[in-house]
CSV table of C-alpha atoms in Angstrom, one decimal:
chain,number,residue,atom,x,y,z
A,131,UNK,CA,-7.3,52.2,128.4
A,132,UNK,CA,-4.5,51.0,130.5
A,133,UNK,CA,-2.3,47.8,129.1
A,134,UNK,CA,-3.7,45.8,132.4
A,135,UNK,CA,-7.3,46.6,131.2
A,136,UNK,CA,-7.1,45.8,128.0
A,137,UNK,CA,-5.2,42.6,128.8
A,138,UNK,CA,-8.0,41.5,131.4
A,139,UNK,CA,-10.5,42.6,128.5
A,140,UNK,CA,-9.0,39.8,126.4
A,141,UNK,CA,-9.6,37.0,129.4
A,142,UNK,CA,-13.0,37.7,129.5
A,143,UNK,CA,-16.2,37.3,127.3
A,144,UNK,CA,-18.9,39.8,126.0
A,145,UNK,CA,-21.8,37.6,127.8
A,146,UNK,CA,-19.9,38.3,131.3
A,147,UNK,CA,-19.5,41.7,130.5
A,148,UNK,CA,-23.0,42.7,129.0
A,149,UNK,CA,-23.8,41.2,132.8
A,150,UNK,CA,-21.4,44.0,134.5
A,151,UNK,CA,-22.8,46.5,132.5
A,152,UNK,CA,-26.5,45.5,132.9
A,153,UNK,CA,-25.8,45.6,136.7
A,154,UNK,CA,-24.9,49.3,136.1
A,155,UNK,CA,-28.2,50.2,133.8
A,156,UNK,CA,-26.7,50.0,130.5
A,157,UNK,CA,-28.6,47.1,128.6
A,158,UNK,CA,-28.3,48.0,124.8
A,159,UNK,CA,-24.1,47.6,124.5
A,160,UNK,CA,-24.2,44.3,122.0
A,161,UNK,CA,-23.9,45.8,118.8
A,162,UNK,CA,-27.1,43.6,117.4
A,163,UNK,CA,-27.0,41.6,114.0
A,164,UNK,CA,-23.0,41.4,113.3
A,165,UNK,CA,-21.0,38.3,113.7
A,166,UNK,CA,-17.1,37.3,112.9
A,167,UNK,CA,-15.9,36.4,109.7
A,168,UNK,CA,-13.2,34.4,112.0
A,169,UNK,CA,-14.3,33.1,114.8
A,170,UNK,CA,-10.9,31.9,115.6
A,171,UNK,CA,-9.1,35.1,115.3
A,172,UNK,CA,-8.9,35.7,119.1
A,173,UNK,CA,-10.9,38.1,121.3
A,174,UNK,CA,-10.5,41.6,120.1
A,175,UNK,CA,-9.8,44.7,122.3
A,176,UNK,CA,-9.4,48.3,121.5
A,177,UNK,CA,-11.0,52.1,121.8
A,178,UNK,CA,-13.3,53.0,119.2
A,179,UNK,CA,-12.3,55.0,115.9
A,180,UNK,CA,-15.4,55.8,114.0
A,181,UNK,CA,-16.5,56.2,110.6
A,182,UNK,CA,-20.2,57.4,109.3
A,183,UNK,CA,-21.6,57.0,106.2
A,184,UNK,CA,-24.6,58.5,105.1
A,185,UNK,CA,-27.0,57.3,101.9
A,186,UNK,CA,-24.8,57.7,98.3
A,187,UNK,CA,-26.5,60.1,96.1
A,188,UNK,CA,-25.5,59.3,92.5
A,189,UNK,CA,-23.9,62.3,91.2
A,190,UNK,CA,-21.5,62.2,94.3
A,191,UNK,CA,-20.6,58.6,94.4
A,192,UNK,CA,-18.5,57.8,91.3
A,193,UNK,CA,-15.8,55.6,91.0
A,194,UNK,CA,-13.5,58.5,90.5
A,195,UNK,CA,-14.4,59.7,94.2
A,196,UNK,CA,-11.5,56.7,95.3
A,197,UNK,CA,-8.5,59.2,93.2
A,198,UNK,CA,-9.4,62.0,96.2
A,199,UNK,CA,-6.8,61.5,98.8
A,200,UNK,CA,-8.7,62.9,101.1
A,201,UNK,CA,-11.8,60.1,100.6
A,202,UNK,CA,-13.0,59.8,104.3
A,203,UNK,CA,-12.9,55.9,104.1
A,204,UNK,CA,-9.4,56.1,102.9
A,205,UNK,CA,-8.5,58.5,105.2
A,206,UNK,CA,-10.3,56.6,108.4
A,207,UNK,CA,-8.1,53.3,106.9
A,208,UNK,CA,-5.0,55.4,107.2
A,209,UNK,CA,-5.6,57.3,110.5
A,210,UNK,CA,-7.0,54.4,112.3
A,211,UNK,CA,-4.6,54.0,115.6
A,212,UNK,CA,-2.4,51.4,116.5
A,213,UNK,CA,-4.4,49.1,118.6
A,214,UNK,CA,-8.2,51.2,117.7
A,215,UNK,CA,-10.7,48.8,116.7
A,216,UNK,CA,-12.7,50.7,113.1
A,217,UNK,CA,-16.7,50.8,114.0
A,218,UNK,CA,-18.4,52.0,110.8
A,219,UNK,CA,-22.5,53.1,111.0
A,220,UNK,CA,-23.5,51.5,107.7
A,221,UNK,CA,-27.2,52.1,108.7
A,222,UNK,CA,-27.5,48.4,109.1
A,223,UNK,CA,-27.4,48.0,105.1
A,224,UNK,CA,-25.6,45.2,103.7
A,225,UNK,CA,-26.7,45.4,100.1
A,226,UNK,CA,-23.3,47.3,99.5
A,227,UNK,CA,-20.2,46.8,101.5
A,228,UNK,CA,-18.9,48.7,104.1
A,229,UNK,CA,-14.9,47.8,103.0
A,230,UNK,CA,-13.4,45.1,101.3
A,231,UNK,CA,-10.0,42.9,101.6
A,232,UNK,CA,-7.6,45.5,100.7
A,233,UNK,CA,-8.6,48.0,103.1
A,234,UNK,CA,-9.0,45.5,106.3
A,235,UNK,CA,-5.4,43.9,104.9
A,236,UNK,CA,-4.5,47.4,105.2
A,237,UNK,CA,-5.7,48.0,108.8
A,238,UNK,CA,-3.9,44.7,110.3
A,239,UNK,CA,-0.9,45.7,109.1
A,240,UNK,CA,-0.7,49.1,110.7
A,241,UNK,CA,-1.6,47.4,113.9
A,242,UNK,CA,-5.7,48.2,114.2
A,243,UNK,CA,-7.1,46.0,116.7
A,244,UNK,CA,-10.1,44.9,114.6
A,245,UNK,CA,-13.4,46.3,112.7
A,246,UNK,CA,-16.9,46.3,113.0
A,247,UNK,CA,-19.4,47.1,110.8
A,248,UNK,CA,-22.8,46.6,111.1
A,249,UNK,CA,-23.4,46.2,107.1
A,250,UNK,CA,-21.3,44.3,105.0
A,251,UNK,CA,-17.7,43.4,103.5
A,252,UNK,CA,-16.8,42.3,100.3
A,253,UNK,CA,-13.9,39.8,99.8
A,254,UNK,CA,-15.5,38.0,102.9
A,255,UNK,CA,-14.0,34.9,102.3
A,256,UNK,CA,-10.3,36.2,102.1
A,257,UNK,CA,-10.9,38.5,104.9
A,258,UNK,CA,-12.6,35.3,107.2
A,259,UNK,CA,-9.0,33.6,106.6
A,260,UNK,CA,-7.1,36.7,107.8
A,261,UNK,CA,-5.9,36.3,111.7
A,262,UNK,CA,-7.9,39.8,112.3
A,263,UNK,CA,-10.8,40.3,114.3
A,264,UNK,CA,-13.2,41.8,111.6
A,265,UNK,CA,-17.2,41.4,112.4
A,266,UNK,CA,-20.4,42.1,109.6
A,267,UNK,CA,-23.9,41.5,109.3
A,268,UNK,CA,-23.3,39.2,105.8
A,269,UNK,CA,-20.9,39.1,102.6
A,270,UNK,CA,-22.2,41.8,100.3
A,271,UNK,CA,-19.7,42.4,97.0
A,272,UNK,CA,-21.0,45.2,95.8
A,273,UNK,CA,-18.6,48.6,95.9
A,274,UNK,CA,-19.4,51.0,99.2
A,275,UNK,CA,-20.3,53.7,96.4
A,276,UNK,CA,-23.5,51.9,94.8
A,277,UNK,CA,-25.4,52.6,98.4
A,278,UNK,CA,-23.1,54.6,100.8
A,279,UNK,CA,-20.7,57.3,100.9
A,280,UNK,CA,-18.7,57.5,103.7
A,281,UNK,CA,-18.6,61.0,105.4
A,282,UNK,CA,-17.6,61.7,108.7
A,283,UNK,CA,-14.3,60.3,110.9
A,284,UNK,CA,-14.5,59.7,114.8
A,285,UNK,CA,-18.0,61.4,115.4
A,286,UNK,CA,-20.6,59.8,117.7
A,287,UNK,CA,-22.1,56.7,115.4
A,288,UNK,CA,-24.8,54.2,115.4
A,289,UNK,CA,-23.8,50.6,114.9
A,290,UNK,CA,-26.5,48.1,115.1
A,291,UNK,CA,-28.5,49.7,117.3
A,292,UNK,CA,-25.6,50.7,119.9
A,293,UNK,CA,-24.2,54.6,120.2
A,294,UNK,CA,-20.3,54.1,119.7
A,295,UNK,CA,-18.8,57.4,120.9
A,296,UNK,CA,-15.0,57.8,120.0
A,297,UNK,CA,-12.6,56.3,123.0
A,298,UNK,CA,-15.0,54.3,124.0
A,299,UNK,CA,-13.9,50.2,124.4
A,300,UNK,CA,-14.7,47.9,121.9
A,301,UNK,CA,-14.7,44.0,122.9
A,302,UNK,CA,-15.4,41.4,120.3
A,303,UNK,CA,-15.0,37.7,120.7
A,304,UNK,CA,-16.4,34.3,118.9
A,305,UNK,CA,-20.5,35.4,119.6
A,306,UNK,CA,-19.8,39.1,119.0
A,307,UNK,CA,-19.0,42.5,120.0
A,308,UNK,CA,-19.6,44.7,122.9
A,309,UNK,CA,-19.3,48.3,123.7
A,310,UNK,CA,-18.2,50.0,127.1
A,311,UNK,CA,-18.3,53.4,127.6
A,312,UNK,CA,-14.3,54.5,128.7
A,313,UNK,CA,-14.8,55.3,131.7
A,314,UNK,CA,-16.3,52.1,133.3
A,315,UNK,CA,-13.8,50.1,131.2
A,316,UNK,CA,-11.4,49.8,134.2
A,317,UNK,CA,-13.9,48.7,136.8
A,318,UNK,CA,-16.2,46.9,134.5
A,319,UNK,CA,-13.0,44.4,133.1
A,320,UNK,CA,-11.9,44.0,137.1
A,321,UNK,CA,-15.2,43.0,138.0
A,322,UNK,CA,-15.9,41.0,134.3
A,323,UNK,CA,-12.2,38.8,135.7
A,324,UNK,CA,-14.0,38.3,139.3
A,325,UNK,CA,-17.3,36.9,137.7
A,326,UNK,CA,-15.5,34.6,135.6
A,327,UNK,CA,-12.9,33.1,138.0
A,328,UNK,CA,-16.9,32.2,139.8
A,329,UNK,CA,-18.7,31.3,136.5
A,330,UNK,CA,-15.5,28.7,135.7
A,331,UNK,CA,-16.2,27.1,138.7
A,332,UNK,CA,-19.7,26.7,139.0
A,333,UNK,CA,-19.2,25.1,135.4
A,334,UNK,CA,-17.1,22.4,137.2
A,335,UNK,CA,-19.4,22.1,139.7
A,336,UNK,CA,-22.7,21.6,137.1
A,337,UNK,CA,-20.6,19.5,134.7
A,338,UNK,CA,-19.6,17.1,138.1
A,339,UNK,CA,-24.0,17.1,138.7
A,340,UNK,CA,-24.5,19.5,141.0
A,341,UNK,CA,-27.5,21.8,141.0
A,342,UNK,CA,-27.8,25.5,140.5
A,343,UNK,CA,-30.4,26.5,143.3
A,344,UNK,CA,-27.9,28.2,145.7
A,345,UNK,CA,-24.7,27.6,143.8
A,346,UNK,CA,-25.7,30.1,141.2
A,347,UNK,CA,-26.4,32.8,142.2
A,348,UNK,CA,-24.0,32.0,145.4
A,349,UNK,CA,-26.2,31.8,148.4
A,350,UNK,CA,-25.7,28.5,150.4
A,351,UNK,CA,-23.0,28.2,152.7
A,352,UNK,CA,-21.7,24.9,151.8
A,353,UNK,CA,-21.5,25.9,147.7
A,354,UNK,CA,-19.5,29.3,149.4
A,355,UNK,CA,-17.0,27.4,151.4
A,356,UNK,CA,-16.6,25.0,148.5
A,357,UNK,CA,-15.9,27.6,146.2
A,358,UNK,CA,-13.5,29.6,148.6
A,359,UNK,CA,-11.8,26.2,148.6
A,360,UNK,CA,-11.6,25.9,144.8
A,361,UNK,CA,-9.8,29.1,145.0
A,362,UNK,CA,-7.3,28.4,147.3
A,363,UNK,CA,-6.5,25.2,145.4
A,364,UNK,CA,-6.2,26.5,141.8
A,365,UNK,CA,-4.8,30.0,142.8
A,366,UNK,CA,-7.9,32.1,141.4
């Protein structure tokens, strides 16, 4: 992802670009049933690193797993990229957390983008006061161990109902998160800028009582020269 796209990715939001991307067939992109822990923690943007985890089986899943360097959750913490948002497939389970604070503290400061999981985090409340994008279905305190055991880094996952394939773009803001494959990223954020530069004005427009019927969608002459005027006055 270039630095223009990802920069034009942060100017726009995931209802504009599920739009984009239902014009081009894809309709299941919204990763379904996560949410931010800080809403105010600014629109996050970054290509997806991916961690799986599979049920735990008792006899596998001990505390002492966490002494193994090599612990794929550890590892996927430590190996994220600079600028990658973390997308874990919990299996839409929440009853045992995905992560907790020390691991996400640990991912904003080697310069992760965000992380998404579509079960749960413990130390939510700390987490929700951090200014990093992080997104869950609920608070869950219990240790990953008691229901999951993390297994495979930067495969093809499932997160809430979406396939997240390594690379792909990741775009989370205040009503959720939104995956685009990579290689419509560049065309879909162009076009994503375009639509909102319209959708700002015919807010304006509606908010100053005008009607929708052939403002939006743009088909009567008057609304089209009045928003190519709009244009040329505010440099949009």
């Amino acid at each position: 992802m270039s630095p223009e796209t990802r920069a034009t990715l942060k100017t726009v939001s995931i209802a504009t670009l599920a739009t984009a991307l239902f014009k081009r067939g894809l309709r299941n992109q919204v990763i379904q049933d996560v949410r931010p822990l800080n809403p105010q923690a600014g629109t996050m943007v970054g290509e997806a690193y991916t961690l799986r985890y599979i049920p735990a089986r008792e006899d596998l899943n001990t505390l002492a797993v966490f002494r193994d360097p090599t612990h794929p959750q550890r590892v996927a913490v430590d190996q994220c990229p600079e600028g990658a948002v973390l997308v874990m497939d919990s299996r839409k389970n929440p009853r045992a957390a995905s992560a907790g604070g020390i691991l996400v503290t640990r991912l904003m400061k080697r310069g992760a983008a965000g992380v998404v999981t579509d079960g749960g985090f413990r130390d939510s409340p700390e987490i929700g006061a951090m200014p990093f994008p992080a997104y869950h279905n609920r608070p869950s305190a219990p240790t990953n161990l008691t229901l999951h055991q993390a297994l495979d880094i930067n495969v093809p996952i499932g997160c809430g109902d979406v396939a997240v394939f390594p690379g792909d773009v990741v775009v989370g803001d205040a009503e959720g998160v939104i995956v685009i494959p990579a290689e419509l990223a560049d065309e879909v954020a162009a076009e994503a800028a375009e639509m909102t530069v319209f959708e700002d004005f015919v807010l304006e427009q509606v908010q100053g009582g005008r009607g929708v019927v052939g403002l939006y969608p743009l088909t009567d002459d008057q609304a089209k020269a009045d928003f190519a005027a709009w244009r040329e006055r505010t440099g949009r």
